[in-house]
């Protein structure tokens, strides 16, 4: 539905490299609606929970450290619109940037799986979990009507 929502994040390497505006801009220009936005250094607890399904992987500790060490913050976002979960993943490109096509965020800006600059929810279930985890406070996700909507969605 057009109310579908996903959690997208710019990871610390993307923030450090000045790619926040580009990543926001791609979603904004496509016509998706920004309904949540925050800048934070995530706690270990938050990062552990966010990546809980990867906790047995050999790269897990390095992944959580890179997300939480505070050398740069993370930009967390909630984007809304038709098929935004699947299309958000398409716009990010493959997890391993070496397999990400040109025109995707990872395919355009990065080279290494451990520094792939962005995150996007991979299913309706993970979108719900991640939005609640990162934007669980009252009013942190904002419902608003875009005046563009009739020109973008029919
Ligand atoms: P995605 O971020 O595309 O959803 P994922 O959920 O499988 O990918 O993994 C989460 C992050 O973990 C990924 O963005 C980068 C890191 N990662 C995944 N596989 C890795 C690997 N083999 N070596 C190092 N980091 C890895
Ligand atoms: Mg994932």
Short mmCIF file of C-alpha atoms and ligand atoms in Angstrom, two decimals:
data_model
loop_
_atom_site.label_atom_id
_atom_site.label_comp_id
_atom_site.label_asym_id
_atom_site.label_seq_id
_atom_site.Cartn_x
_atom_site.Cartn_y
_atom_site.Cartn_z
CA UNK A 1 0.00 0.00 0.00
CA UNK A 2 1.05 3.66 -0.32
CA UNK A 3 1.39 3.79 3.48
CA UNK A 4 4.16 1.19 3.53
CA UNK A 5 7.13 2.23 5.65
CA UNK A 6 10.77 1.21 5.89
CA UNK A 7 13.77 2.00 8.04
CA UNK A 8 16.74 3.40 6.11
CA UNK A 9 20.00 4.44 7.77
CA UNK A 10 23.17 6.17 6.68
CA UNK A 11 25.93 4.36 8.55
CA UNK A 12 28.92 6.18 10.11
CA UNK A 13 31.06 5.81 6.98
CA UNK A 14 28.33 7.43 4.88
CA UNK A 15 28.03 10.30 7.35
CA UNK A 16 31.81 10.71 7.57
CA UNK A 17 32.03 10.80 3.78
CA UNK A 18 29.36 13.48 3.42
CA UNK A 19 26.80 11.30 1.65
CA UNK A 20 23.80 12.06 3.86
CA UNK A 21 22.24 14.62 1.53
CA UNK A 22 22.69 12.41 -1.52
CA UNK A 23 21.02 9.43 0.14
CA UNK A 24 18.14 11.50 1.51
CA UNK A 25 17.83 13.23 -1.86
CA UNK A 26 17.47 10.02 -3.81
CA UNK A 27 14.47 8.93 -1.72
CA UNK A 28 13.00 12.42 -1.66
CA UNK A 29 13.32 12.99 -5.41
CA UNK A 30 11.83 9.62 -6.18
CA UNK A 31 8.70 10.74 -4.36
CA UNK A 32 8.95 8.86 -1.10
CA UNK A 33 7.87 10.72 2.04
CA UNK A 34 10.21 11.30 4.97
CA UNK A 35 8.30 10.54 8.18
CA UNK A 36 11.18 9.98 10.62
CA UNK A 37 14.70 11.43 10.88
CA UNK A 38 17.37 11.45 13.61
CA UNK A 39 21.12 11.69 14.12
CA UNK A 40 22.61 9.53 16.85
CA UNK A 41 25.48 7.37 17.99
CA UNK A 42 23.61 4.15 18.64
CA UNK A 43 24.17 2.34 21.93
CA UNK A 44 25.63 -1.17 21.89
CA UNK A 45 22.23 -2.43 23.03
CA UNK A 46 20.52 -0.79 20.06
CA UNK A 47 23.05 -2.06 17.53
CA UNK A 48 23.03 -5.57 19.03
CA UNK A 49 19.25 -5.69 18.77
CA UNK A 50 19.21 -4.16 15.29
CA UNK A 51 21.59 -6.85 14.02
CA UNK A 52 20.39 -9.62 16.37
CA UNK A 53 19.84 -12.10 13.52
CA UNK A 54 23.57 -11.83 12.65
CA UNK A 55 24.87 -12.32 16.21
CA UNK A 56 26.52 -15.65 15.42
CA UNK A 57 28.45 -14.30 12.39
CA UNK A 58 32.22 -13.81 12.61
CA UNK A 59 31.89 -10.17 11.49
CA UNK A 60 29.24 -9.30 14.11
CA UNK A 61 31.56 -7.72 16.69
CA UNK A 62 33.30 -5.58 14.09
CA UNK A 63 29.95 -4.57 12.63
CA UNK A 64 28.55 -3.45 15.99
CA UNK A 65 31.77 -1.63 16.87
CA UNK A 66 31.78 0.27 13.57
CA UNK A 67 28.16 1.30 14.11
CA UNK A 68 28.63 2.39 17.74
CA UNK A 69 32.19 3.67 18.24
CA UNK A 70 31.16 7.31 17.87
CA UNK A 71 33.73 8.25 15.22
CA UNK A 72 30.64 9.40 13.35
CA UNK A 73 26.92 9.15 14.07
CA UNK A 74 24.23 7.27 12.18
CA UNK A 75 21.34 8.99 10.39
CA UNK A 76 18.18 6.98 10.97
CA UNK A 77 15.18 7.55 8.75
CA UNK A 78 11.69 6.26 8.13
CA UNK A 79 10.49 6.56 4.53
CA UNK A 80 6.90 5.97 3.38
CA UNK A 81 5.38 5.14 0.02
CA UNK A 82 4.42 2.41 -2.46
CA UNK A 83 6.67 -0.66 -2.23
CA UNK A 84 9.22 1.36 -0.27
CA UNK A 85 10.65 -1.70 1.49
CA UNK A 86 11.57 -3.53 -1.71
CA UNK A 87 12.39 -0.39 -3.69
CA UNK A 88 14.51 0.93 -0.82
CA UNK A 89 16.61 -2.23 -1.00
CA UNK A 90 16.87 -1.85 -4.79
CA UNK A 91 18.03 1.76 -4.39
CA UNK A 92 20.68 0.67 -1.85
CA UNK A 93 22.01 -2.12 -4.09
CA UNK A 94 23.52 -5.44 -3.12
CA UNK A 95 24.97 -5.92 0.38
CA UNK A 96 28.41 -6.51 -1.13
CA UNK A 97 29.16 -3.35 -3.11
CA UNK A 98 31.22 -5.39 -5.55
CA UNK A 99 27.92 -6.92 -6.67
CA UNK A 100 25.95 -3.66 -6.56
CA UNK A 101 24.98 -2.20 -9.91
CA UNK A 102 25.82 1.30 -11.04
CA UNK A 103 23.01 3.69 -10.23
CA UNK A 104 22.52 2.16 -6.80
CA UNK A 105 23.84 3.90 -3.69
CA UNK A 106 26.33 1.15 -2.88
CA UNK A 107 27.20 0.66 -6.55
CA UNK A 108 27.96 4.35 -6.93
CA UNK A 109 29.80 5.08 -3.68
CA UNK A 110 31.45 2.08 -2.10
CA UNK A 111 33.73 -0.89 -2.53
CA UNK A 112 33.66 -3.05 0.58
CA UNK A 113 30.97 -5.05 2.38
CA UNK A 114 32.26 -3.82 5.74
CA UNK A 115 31.86 -0.18 4.67
CA UNK A 116 28.68 -0.25 2.63
CA UNK A 117 27.40 3.13 3.95
CA UNK A 118 23.70 2.42 4.28
CA UNK A 119 21.06 0.11 5.70
CA UNK A 120 17.53 -0.73 4.60
CA UNK A 121 14.94 -3.07 6.08
CA UNK A 122 14.69 -6.32 4.13
CA UNK A 123 11.05 -7.29 4.81
CA UNK A 124 7.79 -6.04 6.30
CA UNK A 125 8.66 -7.82 9.56
CA UNK A 126 12.12 -6.28 9.85
CA UNK A 127 10.77 -2.84 8.86
CA UNK A 128 8.28 -2.98 11.71
CA UNK A 129 10.89 -4.21 14.16
CA UNK A 130 13.50 -1.63 13.11
CA UNK A 131 11.09 1.35 13.06
CA UNK A 132 9.94 0.47 16.58
CA UNK A 133 13.53 -0.02 17.71
CA UNK A 134 14.95 3.23 16.32
CA UNK A 135 11.80 5.41 16.48
CA UNK A 136 9.91 3.90 19.40
CA UNK A 137 9.33 7.15 21.29
CA UNK A 138 6.01 8.94 21.12
CA UNK A 139 5.77 11.25 18.11
CA UNK A 140 9.10 10.18 16.61
CA UNK A 141 7.40 9.05 13.42
CA UNK A 142 5.37 11.95 12.04
CA UNK A 143 2.17 11.49 10.07
CA UNK A 144 1.80 14.27 7.54
CA UNK A 145 0.08 14.74 4.19
CA UNK A 146 2.31 15.64 1.25
CA UNK A 147 0.76 18.16 -1.14
CA UNK A 148 2.71 16.43 -3.91
CA UNK A 149 0.96 13.15 -3.40
CA UNK A 150 -1.65 13.47 -6.17
CA UNK A 151 1.18 14.26 -8.62
CA UNK A 152 3.30 11.29 -7.56
CA UNK A 153 0.85 8.51 -6.70
CA UNK A 154 -2.33 7.55 -8.54
P1 LIG B 1 22.17 -5.76 4.40
O1 LIG B 1 22.83 -4.60 5.11
O2 LIG B 1 22.25 -5.62 2.91
O3 LIG B 1 20.76 -6.01 4.88
P2 LIG B 1 22.90 -8.08 5.99
O4 LIG B 1 21.68 -7.81 6.80
O5 LIG B 1 23.12 -9.47 5.49
O6 LIG B 1 23.01 -7.08 4.75
O7 LIG B 1 24.19 -7.71 6.84
C1 LIG B 1 24.19 -6.54 7.63
C2 LIG B 1 25.51 -5.84 7.47
O8 LIG B 1 26.54 -6.69 7.96
C3 LIG B 1 25.91 -5.56 6.02
O9 LIG B 1 25.34 -4.35 5.53
C4 LIG B 1 27.39 -5.46 6.13
C5 LIG B 1 27.72 -6.47 7.21
N1 LIG B 1 28.11 -7.75 6.61
C6 LIG B 1 27.28 -8.66 6.04
N2 LIG B 1 27.95 -9.71 5.57
C7 LIG B 1 29.26 -9.45 5.85
C8 LIG B 1 30.47 -10.15 5.63
N3 LIG B 1 30.50 -11.34 5.03
N4 LIG B 1 31.63 -9.56 6.06
C9 LIG B 1 31.62 -8.38 6.68
N5 LIG B 1 30.50 -7.66 6.92
C10 LIG B 1 29.35 -8.20 6.52
MG1 LIG B 2 20.01 -6.68 6.63
#
